[in-house]
Amino acid sequence: MDKLSITGGQPLHGRLRVSGAKNSTLPILAGTLLTEEPVLVSNAPHLHDVTTMIELLGCLGAEVVIDEKLNVEVCARSLGQLRAPYELVKTMRASFLVLGPLVAKYGAAEVSLPGGCAIGSRPVDQHLKGLEALGAQVVVTDGYVKAQAPNGLVGTDVYMDLVTVGGTENLMMAAALARGETRLHNCAREPEIVDLGNFLNTLGAEVDGHGTSTIVIQGKDKLHGGAFRVMPDRVEAGTYLIAAAATRGSVRLEDVDPETLGAVLEKLQMAGAEITYGEDWIELDMLGRRPLAVDIETSPYPGFPTDMQAQFMALNAIAEGTATISENIFENRFMHVQEINRLGANIELHGHSMAVVHGMKDLRAAPVMATDLRASSSLVIAALAAEGTTTIDRIYHIDRGYETIEEKLQQLGGAVQRIS
Ligand code: UD1
């Protein structure tokens, strides 16, 4: 099993190109099932989760071709089956996003209940409730969701009880082929939702209001093919900004969308970073200073993202002062705390949703273990800031979400090696 060996204590400096967004690529690839014509998706990151989604499309019978520039062309002309098996869905919760497109296009689907990161129970009740409102019959048996709509879905008002990214995405895709108008209420407003809406419109869908809490969709009889470039990954970008800040370094990110990083950039400025940005670049400079502790409270976009909580905790662990971190999206997303503490941090947990971080001047290397995707990137940041050589075990979690992390950190001067 691969590990990362990181010798910390040196500031990161340099420039990096940000990859395409994993959380945008996955729903977009699922959305290619809505049309029988070829769809070309560019700027998809080279990640394990993306490979899993491509495998799932192939298993359903779609033809997938990947060129040397990693552009992915999907043609879902003749699907052989409408069943997404447990073996593929269990490794990645986003596989569940094929449910909406399959029911909408083919009137039937069987999708295993999802797995994914072990960060709480993460139910799918809102996805199912919404599909039922659109006229699907849904039963859950033997670990599978079986949905049927032999006469097609019918547009209506759907009220989600809570803000869910995946739920909003599944229902947007389903509604794209429903008869008549669908109004989705209490939608997630994440940039990846905007990207998905733009993608669907490229295929001839009529989606309006994506990026606001009410999305209105005029259903179409069919969608056509097209080409779409995935947005930059805001979580990857934020992670490298925080890594540079934690090591008192500087970084210039390119191919990034600063507008999608508002809450993170603000907190980094409060931590003492000098930040400048243009349309598609961001520069951060700590001017050699130790970061200041900053309180964080996660909430749906445009609030501070839960996917950046662990990384900011690592920054607070070596900051001057004490900070409180509240996690309001997932109930079990503090698994990194114990591991960061192994590096000499002083973080106290108060229940499942609050942590108090007493900043330490120095961290020291120690063997640690990655527990989930974003938790593992917080360990990388803490290790880069710590004196000595840290080994991070179980980095397959990192490979789900960060493209060639060791190469990108080496580009910034980080002493990072992958070892097996
Ligand atoms: C997506 C992201 C993930 C991010 C999360 C929140 C992808 C592939 N993943 O995950 O990186 O951390 O958004 O920004 O885009 N919930 C329900 N019922 C449902 C659906 C969700 O109770 O039917 C709850 C979840 O348990 C969780 C909260 O709603 O507590 C938010 O989950 P959701 O927004 O759906 O997250 P994902 O789409 O799974």
CSV table of C-alpha atoms and ligand atoms in Angstrom, one decimal:
chain,number,residue,atom,x,y,z
A,1,MET,CA,0.0,0.0,0.0
A,2,ASP,CA,1.4,3.4,-1.0
A,3,LYS,CA,2.5,5.9,1.6
A,4,LEU,CA,3.7,9.5,1.5
A,5,SER,CA,7.0,10.4,3.1
A,6,ILE,CA,7.1,14.2,3.8
A,7,THR,CA,10.1,16.0,5.3
A,8,GLY,CA,8.6,19.3,6.6
A,9,GLY,CA,9.8,22.6,8.0
A,10,GLN,CA,10.5,24.3,4.7
A,11,PRO,CA,8.3,27.0,3.2
A,12,LEU,CA,6.6,26.1,-0.1
A,13,HIS,CA,7.2,28.5,-3.0
A,14,GLY,CA,6.3,28.4,-6.7
A,15,ARG,CA,3.5,28.2,-9.2
A,16,LEU,CA,0.9,25.5,-9.9
A,17,ARG,CA,-1.8,24.7,-12.4
A,18,VAL,CA,-5.0,23.7,-10.8
A,19,SER,CA,-6.8,20.5,-12.1
A,20,GLY,CA,-10.4,20.2,-13.2
A,21,ALA,CA,-12.9,19.8,-10.4
A,22,LYS,CA,-13.6,16.2,-9.3
A,23,ASN,CA,-16.9,17.2,-7.8
A,24,SER,CA,-18.0,18.7,-11.1
A,25,THR,CA,-16.6,15.9,-13.4
A,26,LEU,CA,-18.5,13.1,-11.6
A,27,PRO,CA,-22.0,14.5,-12.0
A,28,ILE,CA,-21.2,15.6,-15.6
A,29,LEU,CA,-20.0,12.1,-16.5
A,30,ALA,CA,-23.2,10.7,-15.0
A,31,GLY,CA,-25.1,13.3,-17.1
A,32,THR,CA,-23.7,11.9,-20.3
A,33,LEU,CA,-26.2,9.1,-19.9
A,34,LEU,CA,-29.0,11.5,-20.7
A,35,THR,CA,-28.2,11.5,-24.4
A,36,GLU,CA,-27.4,8.9,-27.1
A,37,GLU,CA,-25.1,11.2,-28.9
A,38,PRO,CA,-21.4,11.5,-28.1
A,39,VAL,CA,-20.3,14.0,-25.4
A,40,LEU,CA,-16.8,15.2,-25.0
A,41,VAL,CA,-15.7,16.2,-21.4
A,42,SER,CA,-12.4,18.0,-21.2
A,43,ASN,CA,-10.3,19.1,-18.2
A,44,ALA,CA,-11.4,16.0,-16.2
A,45,PRO,CA,-8.8,15.3,-13.5
A,46,HIS,CA,-6.8,12.1,-13.5
A,47,LEU,CA,-8.2,10.6,-10.3
A,48,HIS,CA,-9.3,7.3,-8.9
A,49,ASP,CA,-12.9,8.5,-8.4
A,50,VAL,CA,-13.1,9.7,-12.0
A,51,THR,CA,-11.8,6.3,-13.2
A,52,THR,CA,-14.5,4.6,-11.0
A,53,MET,CA,-17.2,6.7,-12.7
A,54,ILE,CA,-15.8,5.8,-16.2
A,55,GLU,CA,-15.8,2.2,-15.2
A,56,LEU,CA,-19.4,2.5,-14.1
A,57,LEU,CA,-20.5,4.1,-17.4
A,58,GLY,CA,-18.6,1.2,-19.2
A,59,CYS,CA,-20.3,-1.4,-17.1
A,60,LEU,CA,-23.7,0.1,-18.0
A,61,GLY,CA,-22.7,-0.3,-21.7
A,62,ALA,CA,-21.7,3.2,-22.6
A,63,GLU,CA,-18.7,3.5,-25.0
A,64,VAL,CA,-15.9,5.6,-23.3
A,65,VAL,CA,-12.8,6.8,-25.1
A,66,ILE,CA,-10.1,8.7,-23.4
A,67,ASP,CA,-7.5,10.4,-25.5
A,68,GLU,CA,-3.9,11.2,-24.7
A,69,LYS,CA,-4.9,14.6,-23.3
A,70,LEU,CA,-7.3,12.8,-20.9
A,71,ASN,CA,-10.4,14.2,-22.7
A,72,VAL,CA,-13.2,11.8,-22.1
A,73,GLU,CA,-15.7,11.0,-24.8
A,74,VAL,CA,-18.8,9.1,-23.8
A,75,CYS,CA,-21.4,7.7,-26.1
A,76,ALA,CA,-24.4,6.1,-24.3
A,77,ARG,CA,-26.1,4.9,-27.4
A,78,SER,CA,-27.0,1.4,-26.4
A,79,LEU,CA,-26.8,0.6,-22.7
A,80,GLY,CA,-26.7,-3.1,-22.0
A,81,GLN,CA,-28.0,-2.8,-18.5
A,82,LEU,CA,-29.6,-0.3,-16.1
A,83,ARG,CA,-28.0,-1.6,-12.9
A,84,ALA,CA,-25.2,0.0,-11.0
A,85,PRO,CA,-23.6,-2.7,-8.9
A,86,TYR,CA,-22.6,-2.6,-5.3
A,87,GLU,CA,-18.9,-3.2,-6.1
A,88,LEU,CA,-18.7,0.1,-7.9
A,89,VAL,CA,-21.1,2.2,-5.9
A,90,LYS,CA,-19.7,1.2,-2.6
A,91,THR,CA,-16.3,2.8,-3.3
A,92,MET,CA,-17.7,6.1,-4.3
A,93,ARG,CA,-20.9,7.8,-3.2
A,94,ALA,CA,-21.1,9.9,-6.4
A,95,SER,CA,-21.9,6.7,-8.4
A,96,PHE,CA,-25.4,7.2,-7.1
A,97,LEU,CA,-25.7,10.2,-9.5
A,98,VAL,CA,-26.5,7.7,-12.4
A,99,LEU,CA,-29.9,7.1,-10.8
A,100,GLY,CA,-31.6,10.3,-12.0
A,101,PRO,CA,-30.3,10.1,-15.6
A,102,LEU,CA,-31.1,6.4,-16.0
A,103,VAL,CA,-34.7,6.7,-14.7
A,104,ALA,CA,-35.3,9.8,-16.7
A,105,LYS,CA,-33.9,8.4,-20.0
A,106,TYR,CA,-34.8,4.7,-19.7
A,107,GLY,CA,-37.7,4.6,-17.2
A,108,ALA,CA,-35.9,2.2,-14.9
A,109,ALA,CA,-32.8,1.8,-12.9
A,110,GLU,CA,-31.3,-0.2,-10.1
A,111,VAL,CA,-28.5,1.5,-8.1
A,112,SER,CA,-26.8,0.1,-5.0
A,113,LEU,CA,-27.1,2.2,-1.9
A,114,PRO,CA,-23.9,4.3,-1.8
A,115,GLY,CA,-20.7,4.1,0.2
A,116,GLY,CA,-17.9,6.7,-0.1
A,117,CYS,CA,-16.0,8.5,2.7
A,118,ALA,CA,-16.8,7.3,6.2
A,119,ILE,CA,-17.9,10.7,7.3
A,120,GLY,CA,-21.3,10.1,8.7
A,121,SER,CA,-24.5,8.3,7.6
A,122,ARG,CA,-25.0,10.4,4.5
A,123,PRO,CA,-28.5,9.2,3.5
A,124,VAL,CA,-30.1,9.6,0.1
A,125,ASP,CA,-33.7,10.2,1.2
A,126,GLN,CA,-33.9,13.6,-0.6
A,127,HIS,CA,-32.8,12.1,-3.9
A,128,LEU,CA,-35.5,9.4,-3.6
A,129,LYS,CA,-38.2,11.8,-2.3
A,130,GLY,CA,-37.6,14.1,-5.3
A,131,LEU,CA,-37.7,11.3,-7.9
A,132,GLU,CA,-41.0,10.1,-6.4
A,133,ALA,CA,-42.3,13.6,-6.7
A,134,LEU,CA,-41.4,13.5,-10.4
A,135,GLY,CA,-43.5,10.3,-10.7
A,136,ALA,CA,-41.0,7.5,-10.2
A,137,GLN,CA,-41.9,4.4,-8.2
A,138,VAL,CA,-39.0,3.8,-5.8
A,139,VAL,CA,-38.4,0.8,-3.6
A,140,VAL,CA,-35.3,-0.1,-1.6
A,141,THR,CA,-34.6,-3.8,-1.3
A,142,ASP,CA,-31.5,-6.0,-0.9
A,143,GLY,CA,-29.3,-2.9,-0.6
A,144,TYR,CA,-30.5,-1.6,-4.0
A,145,VAL,CA,-32.7,1.4,-4.9
A,146,LYS,CA,-35.0,0.2,-7.7
A,147,ALA,CA,-36.8,3.0,-9.5
A,148,GLN,CA,-39.3,2.8,-12.3
A,149,ALA,CA,-41.1,5.4,-14.4
A,150,PRO,CA,-42.3,3.4,-17.5
A,151,ASN,CA,-44.2,6.4,-18.9
A,152,GLY,CA,-41.5,8.9,-18.1
A,153,LEU,CA,-41.1,11.5,-15.4
A,154,VAL,CA,-43.4,14.5,-15.1
A,155,GLY,CA,-42.2,17.9,-14.0
A,156,THR,CA,-43.5,19.3,-10.7
A,157,ASP,CA,-42.5,21.4,-7.6
A,158,VAL,CA,-39.9,19.5,-5.5
A,159,TYR,CA,-39.1,20.8,-2.0
A,160,MET,CA,-35.9,19.4,-0.5
A,161,ASP,CA,-35.9,19.3,3.3
A,162,LEU,CA,-32.2,20.2,3.5
A,163,VAL,CA,-29.6,21.5,1.2
A,164,THR,CA,-27.9,18.6,-0.6
A,165,VAL,CA,-25.4,18.9,-3.4
A,166,GLY,CA,-25.9,15.3,-4.8
A,167,GLY,CA,-29.6,15.5,-4.3
A,168,THR,CA,-29.9,18.7,-6.3
A,169,GLU,CA,-27.7,17.2,-9.1
A,170,ASN,CA,-29.6,14.0,-9.4
A,171,LEU,CA,-32.9,15.8,-9.6
A,172,MET,CA,-31.6,18.4,-12.1
A,173,MET,CA,-30.5,15.6,-14.4
A,174,ALA,CA,-33.8,13.7,-14.0
A,175,ALA,CA,-35.9,16.8,-14.6
A,176,ALA,CA,-34.0,17.6,-17.8
A,177,LEU,CA,-35.9,14.8,-19.5
A,178,ALA,CA,-39.2,15.1,-17.6
A,179,ARG,CA,-42.4,16.2,-19.3
A,180,GLY,CA,-43.1,19.9,-18.6
A,181,GLU,CA,-41.6,22.2,-16.0
A,182,THR,CA,-39.9,21.2,-12.8
A,183,ARG,CA,-39.2,23.7,-10.0
A,184,LEU,CA,-36.5,22.5,-7.5
A,185,HIS,CA,-36.7,24.4,-4.2
A,186,ASN,CA,-34.0,24.7,-1.5
A,187,CYS,CA,-31.3,23.7,-3.9
A,188,ALA,CA,-27.6,23.7,-3.2
A,189,ARG,CA,-25.8,26.7,-4.8
A,190,GLU,CA,-22.3,25.2,-5.1
A,191,PRO,CA,-20.3,26.2,-8.2
A,192,GLU,CA,-20.4,22.6,-9.3
A,193,ILE,CA,-24.2,22.8,-9.5
A,194,VAL,CA,-23.7,25.8,-11.8
A,195,ASP,CA,-21.2,23.8,-13.9
A,196,LEU,CA,-23.7,20.9,-14.2
A,197,GLY,CA,-26.5,23.3,-15.2
A,198,ASN,CA,-24.3,24.8,-17.9
A,199,PHE,CA,-23.2,21.4,-19.1
A,200,LEU,CA,-26.9,20.2,-19.4
A,201,ASN,CA,-27.7,23.4,-21.3
A,202,THR,CA,-24.8,22.6,-23.7
A,203,LEU,CA,-26.7,19.4,-24.5
A,204,GLY,CA,-29.9,21.3,-25.2
A,205,ALA,CA,-31.5,21.2,-21.8
A,206,GLU,CA,-33.3,24.2,-20.5
A,207,VAL,CA,-32.1,24.8,-16.9
A,208,ASP,CA,-32.4,28.2,-15.3
A,209,GLY,CA,-31.6,29.5,-11.9
A,210,HIS,CA,-28.6,27.2,-11.2
A,211,GLY,CA,-26.5,28.9,-8.5
A,212,THR,CA,-29.7,30.1,-6.7
A,213,SER,CA,-31.9,28.2,-4.3
A,214,THR,CA,-34.6,27.7,-6.9
A,215,ILE,CA,-33.8,25.9,-10.2
A,216,VAL,CA,-36.4,25.8,-12.9
A,217,ILE,CA,-36.1,23.2,-15.6
A,218,GLN,CA,-38.2,22.9,-18.8
A,219,GLY,CA,-38.0,19.2,-19.6
A,220,LYS,CA,-37.0,18.1,-23.2
A,221,ASP,CA,-37.9,15.0,-25.2
A,222,LYS,CA,-34.2,14.4,-25.8
A,223,LEU,CA,-30.8,15.9,-25.4
A,224,HIS,CA,-28.1,16.1,-28.0
A,225,GLY,CA,-24.3,15.6,-27.8
A,226,GLY,CA,-21.8,18.3,-27.2
A,227,ALA,CA,-18.4,19.3,-25.7
A,228,PHE,CA,-17.8,20.8,-22.2
A,229,ARG,CA,-14.8,21.9,-20.2
A,230,VAL,CA,-15.0,21.2,-16.5
A,231,MET,CA,-14.5,24.1,-14.1
A,232,PRO,CA,-11.3,24.3,-12.0
A,233,ASP,CA,-11.1,22.4,-8.7
A,234,ARG,CA,-11.7,24.9,-5.9
A,235,VAL,CA,-10.9,22.3,-3.1
A,236,GLU,CA,-7.6,21.4,-4.7
A,237,ALA,CA,-6.8,25.1,-5.1
A,238,GLY,CA,-7.8,25.9,-1.5
A,239,THR,CA,-5.7,23.0,-0.2
A,240,TYR,CA,-2.5,24.3,-1.9
A,241,LEU,CA,-3.2,27.8,-0.7
A,242,ILE,CA,-3.5,26.5,2.8
A,243,ALA,CA,-0.3,24.4,2.4
A,244,ALA,CA,1.7,27.4,1.4
A,245,ALA,CA,0.2,29.5,4.3
A,246,ALA,CA,1.0,26.7,6.8
A,247,THR,CA,4.6,26.6,5.7
A,248,ARG,CA,4.9,30.5,5.7
A,249,GLY,CA,5.5,30.3,2.0
A,250,SER,CA,4.0,31.7,-1.2
A,251,VAL,CA,2.2,30.3,-4.2
A,252,ARG,CA,0.7,31.3,-7.5
A,253,LEU,CA,-2.2,29.2,-8.7
A,254,GLU,CA,-3.2,29.2,-12.4
A,255,ASP,CA,-6.3,27.9,-14.2
A,256,VAL,CA,-8.3,28.7,-11.0
A,257,ASP,CA,-11.6,30.5,-10.5
A,258,PRO,CA,-11.1,32.9,-7.5
A,259,GLU,CA,-14.8,33.7,-7.4
A,260,THR,CA,-15.6,30.1,-6.2
A,261,LEU,CA,-13.1,30.5,-3.3
A,262,GLY,CA,-14.5,33.6,-1.6
A,263,ALA,CA,-15.0,32.2,2.0
A,264,VAL,CA,-11.6,30.4,1.9
A,265,LEU,CA,-9.7,33.5,0.7
A,266,GLU,CA,-11.3,35.6,3.3
A,267,LYS,CA,-10.3,33.3,6.1
A,268,LEU,CA,-6.7,33.0,4.7
A,269,GLN,CA,-6.5,36.8,4.7
A,270,MET,CA,-7.7,36.8,8.4
A,271,ALA,CA,-4.8,34.3,9.0
A,272,GLY,CA,-2.4,36.9,7.8
A,273,ALA,CA,-1.9,35.9,4.1
A,274,GLU,CA,-1.5,38.6,1.4
A,275,ILE,CA,-3.8,37.6,-1.4
A,276,THR,CA,-4.1,39.0,-4.9
A,277,TYR,CA,-6.0,37.5,-7.8
A,278,GLY,CA,-7.1,38.0,-11.4
A,279,GLU,CA,-9.7,36.3,-13.5
A,280,ASP,CA,-8.0,32.9,-13.5
A,281,TRP,CA,-5.1,33.2,-11.0
A,282,ILE,CA,-4.5,33.6,-7.3
A,283,GLU,CA,-1.3,34.6,-5.5
A,284,LEU,CA,-0.8,34.0,-1.8
A,285,ASP,CA,2.2,35.2,0.3
A,286,MET,CA,2.7,34.8,4.0
A,287,LEU,CA,5.8,37.0,3.9
A,288,GLY,CA,7.5,34.5,6.2
A,289,ARG,CA,5.0,35.1,9.0
A,290,ARG,CA,3.4,32.6,11.3
A,291,PRO,CA,-0.4,32.3,10.6
A,292,LEU,CA,-2.9,33.6,13.0
A,293,ALA,CA,-5.7,31.4,14.4
A,294,VAL,CA,-9.1,31.8,12.7
A,295,ASP,CA,-12.5,30.5,13.7
A,296,ILE,CA,-14.2,28.4,11.0
A,297,GLU,CA,-17.9,27.3,10.7
A,298,THR,CA,-18.8,25.1,7.8
A,299,SER,CA,-22.0,25.7,5.9
A,300,PRO,CA,-23.4,25.2,2.4
A,301,TYR,CA,-22.0,27.4,-0.4
A,302,PRO,CA,-21.3,30.3,-0.3
A,303,GLY,CA,-20.4,29.5,3.3
A,304,PHE,CA,-17.1,27.9,4.3
A,305,PRO,CA,-16.9,24.5,2.6
A,306,THR,CA,-16.8,21.3,4.7
A,307,ASP,CA,-14.3,20.0,2.2
A,308,MET,CA,-11.8,22.6,3.4
A,309,GLN,CA,-12.4,22.2,7.1
A,310,ALA,CA,-9.7,19.6,7.9
A,311,GLN,CA,-7.0,21.6,5.9
A,312,PHE,CA,-7.8,24.8,7.8
A,313,MET,CA,-7.6,22.8,11.1
A,314,ALA,CA,-4.1,21.9,10.2
A,315,LEU,CA,-3.3,25.6,9.6
A,316,ASN,CA,-4.8,26.5,12.9
A,317,ALA,CA,-2.7,23.8,14.6
A,318,ILE,CA,0.5,25.8,14.0
A,319,ALA,CA,-1.1,29.2,14.2
A,320,GLU,CA,-0.7,31.9,16.8
A,321,GLY,CA,-3.8,31.8,19.2
A,322,THR,CA,-6.8,29.5,19.7
A,323,ALA,CA,-9.5,28.9,17.1
A,324,THR,CA,-12.9,27.1,17.2
A,325,ILE,CA,-13.9,24.9,14.3
A,326,SER,CA,-17.6,24.0,13.9
A,327,GLU,CA,-18.6,21.3,11.4
A,328,ASN,CA,-22.2,21.6,10.5
A,329,ILE,CA,-22.5,19.5,7.4
A,330,PHE,CA,-21.3,16.0,8.3
A,331,GLU,CA,-21.5,14.4,11.8
A,332,ASN,CA,-18.3,12.4,11.7
A,333,ARG,CA,-15.8,14.7,10.0
A,334,PHE,CA,-13.1,15.1,12.7
A,335,MET,CA,-11.3,11.8,12.2
A,336,HIS,CA,-8.1,13.8,11.3
A,337,VAL,CA,-7.9,15.3,14.8
A,338,GLN,CA,-6.3,12.4,16.5
A,339,GLU,CA,-3.8,12.0,13.7
A,340,ILE,CA,-2.8,15.7,13.7
A,341,ASN,CA,-2.4,15.5,17.5
A,342,ARG,CA,0.1,12.7,16.9
A,343,LEU,CA,2.3,15.4,15.2
A,344,GLY,CA,2.2,17.4,18.5
A,345,ALA,CA,-0.9,19.6,17.8
A,346,ASN,CA,-3.3,20.5,20.7
A,347,ILE,CA,-6.8,20.0,19.4
A,348,GLU,CA,-9.7,19.2,21.8
A,349,LEU,CA,-12.9,17.7,20.5
A,350,HIS,CA,-16.2,18.9,22.0
A,351,GLY,CA,-18.8,16.4,20.8
A,352,HIS,CA,-19.1,15.5,17.1
A,353,SER,CA,-19.3,19.0,15.7
A,354,MET,CA,-16.9,21.3,17.5
A,355,ALA,CA,-13.1,21.3,17.9
A,356,VAL,CA,-11.0,23.8,19.8
A,357,VAL,CA,-7.5,24.2,18.3
A,358,HIS,CA,-4.7,25.7,20.5
A,359,GLY,CA,-2.0,26.7,18.0
A,360,MET,CA,1.4,25.3,18.7
A,361,LYS,CA,4.6,27.0,17.5
A,362,ASP,CA,6.1,23.7,16.2
A,363,LEU,CA,4.8,20.3,15.1
A,364,ARG,CA,7.0,17.2,15.0
A,365,ALA,CA,7.0,14.4,12.5
A,366,ALA,CA,5.3,11.1,13.4
A,367,PRO,CA,3.8,8.2,11.5
A,368,VAL,CA,0.1,8.9,10.8
A,369,MET,CA,-2.8,7.3,8.9
A,370,ALA,CA,-5.2,8.9,6.4
A,371,THR,CA,-8.8,8.2,7.3
A,372,ASP,CA,-10.8,9.9,4.5
A,373,LEU,CA,-10.1,12.1,1.5
A,374,ARG,CA,-10.0,15.6,2.9
A,375,ALA,CA,-8.7,14.4,6.3
A,376,SER,CA,-5.6,13.0,4.5
A,377,SER,CA,-4.8,16.4,2.9
A,378,SER,CA,-4.9,18.0,6.3
A,379,LEU,CA,-2.2,15.5,7.4
A,380,VAL,CA,-0.1,16.4,4.3
A,381,ILE,CA,-0.3,20.1,5.3
A,382,ALA,CA,0.5,19.4,9.0
A,383,ALA,CA,3.5,17.2,7.9
A,384,LEU,CA,4.8,19.9,5.6
A,385,ALA,CA,4.7,22.3,8.5
A,386,ALA,CA,6.3,19.8,11.0
A,387,GLU,CA,10.0,19.3,11.7
A,388,GLY,CA,11.3,15.9,10.6
A,389,THR,CA,10.0,13.2,8.3
A,390,THR,CA,6.4,12.1,8.5
A,391,THR,CA,5.0,9.0,6.9
A,392,ILE,CA,1.3,9.0,5.9
A,393,ASP,CA,-0.2,5.6,5.5
A,394,ARG,CA,-3.3,4.7,3.5
A,395,ILE,CA,-2.9,7.5,0.9
A,396,TYR,CA,-5.3,5.8,-1.5
A,397,HIS,CA,-7.8,8.2,0.1
A,398,ILE,CA,-5.8,11.1,-1.2
A,399,ASP,CA,-5.6,9.6,-4.7
A,400,ARG,CA,-9.4,9.8,-4.9
A,401,GLY,CA,-9.3,13.6,-4.9
A,402,TYR,CA,-5.8,15.0,-5.6
A,403,GLU,CA,-4.1,14.6,-8.9
A,404,THR,CA,-0.4,13.7,-8.5
A,405,ILE,CA,-0.1,15.4,-5.2
A,406,GLU,CA,3.5,14.5,-4.6
A,407,GLU,CA,4.5,16.0,-8.0
A,408,LYS,CA,2.6,19.2,-7.4
A,409,LEU,CA,4.2,19.6,-4.0
A,410,GLN,CA,7.6,18.9,-5.3
A,411,GLN,CA,7.0,21.6,-7.9
A,412,LEU,CA,6.6,24.0,-4.9
A,413,GLY,CA,9.8,22.7,-3.3
A,414,GLY,CA,8.2,20.2,-0.9
A,415,ALA,CA,10.3,17.2,0.1
A,416,VAL,CA,7.5,14.7,-0.7
A,417,GLN,CA,8.0,11.1,-1.9
A,418,ARG,CA,5.6,8.3,-2.7
A,419,ILE,CA,6.8,5.0,-1.2
A,420,SER,CA,5.3,1.6,-1.4
B,1,UD1,C1,-21.0,16.6,-2.0
B,1,UD1,C2,-19.5,16.5,-2.4
B,1,UD1,C3,-18.7,16.4,-1.1
B,1,UD1,C4,-19.0,17.6,-0.1
B,1,UD1,C5,-20.5,17.6,0.1
B,1,UD1,C6,-21.0,18.9,0.9
B,1,UD1,C7,-19.4,15.4,-4.5
B,1,UD1,C8,-19.1,14.2,-5.3
B,1,UD1,N1,-19.3,15.4,-3.2
B,1,UD1,O1,-21.3,15.4,-1.4
B,1,UD1,O2,-17.3,16.5,-1.4
B,1,UD1,O3,-18.4,17.3,1.1
B,1,UD1,O4,-21.2,17.7,-1.2
B,1,UD1,O5,-20.5,20.0,0.3
B,1,UD1,O6,-19.8,16.5,-5.1
B,1,UD1,N2,-28.2,14.4,3.2
B,1,UD1,C9,-29.4,13.8,3.6
B,1,UD1,N3,-30.2,13.3,2.7
B,1,UD1,C10,-29.9,13.2,1.4
B,1,UD1,C11,-28.7,13.8,0.9
B,1,UD1,C12,-27.9,14.4,1.9
B,1,UD1,O7,-29.7,13.9,4.8
B,1,UD1,O8,-30.8,12.7,0.6
B,1,UD1,C13,-27.3,15.0,4.2
B,1,UD1,C14,-25.9,14.4,4.2
B,1,UD1,O9,-26.0,13.3,5.1
B,1,UD1,C15,-25.1,15.5,4.7
B,1,UD1,C16,-25.7,16.7,4.1
B,1,UD1,O10,-27.0,16.3,3.7
B,1,UD1,O11,-25.1,15.6,6.1
B,1,UD1,C17,-25.0,17.3,2.8
B,1,UD1,O12,-24.8,16.2,1.9
B,1,UD1,P1,-24.7,16.4,0.3
B,1,UD1,O13,-24.7,17.9,0.1
B,1,UD1,O14,-25.7,15.6,-0.3
B,1,UD1,O15,-23.3,15.8,0.0
B,1,UD1,P2,-22.8,14.9,-1.2
B,1,UD1,O16,-23.6,15.4,-2.4
B,1,UD1,O17,-22.8,13.5,-0.8
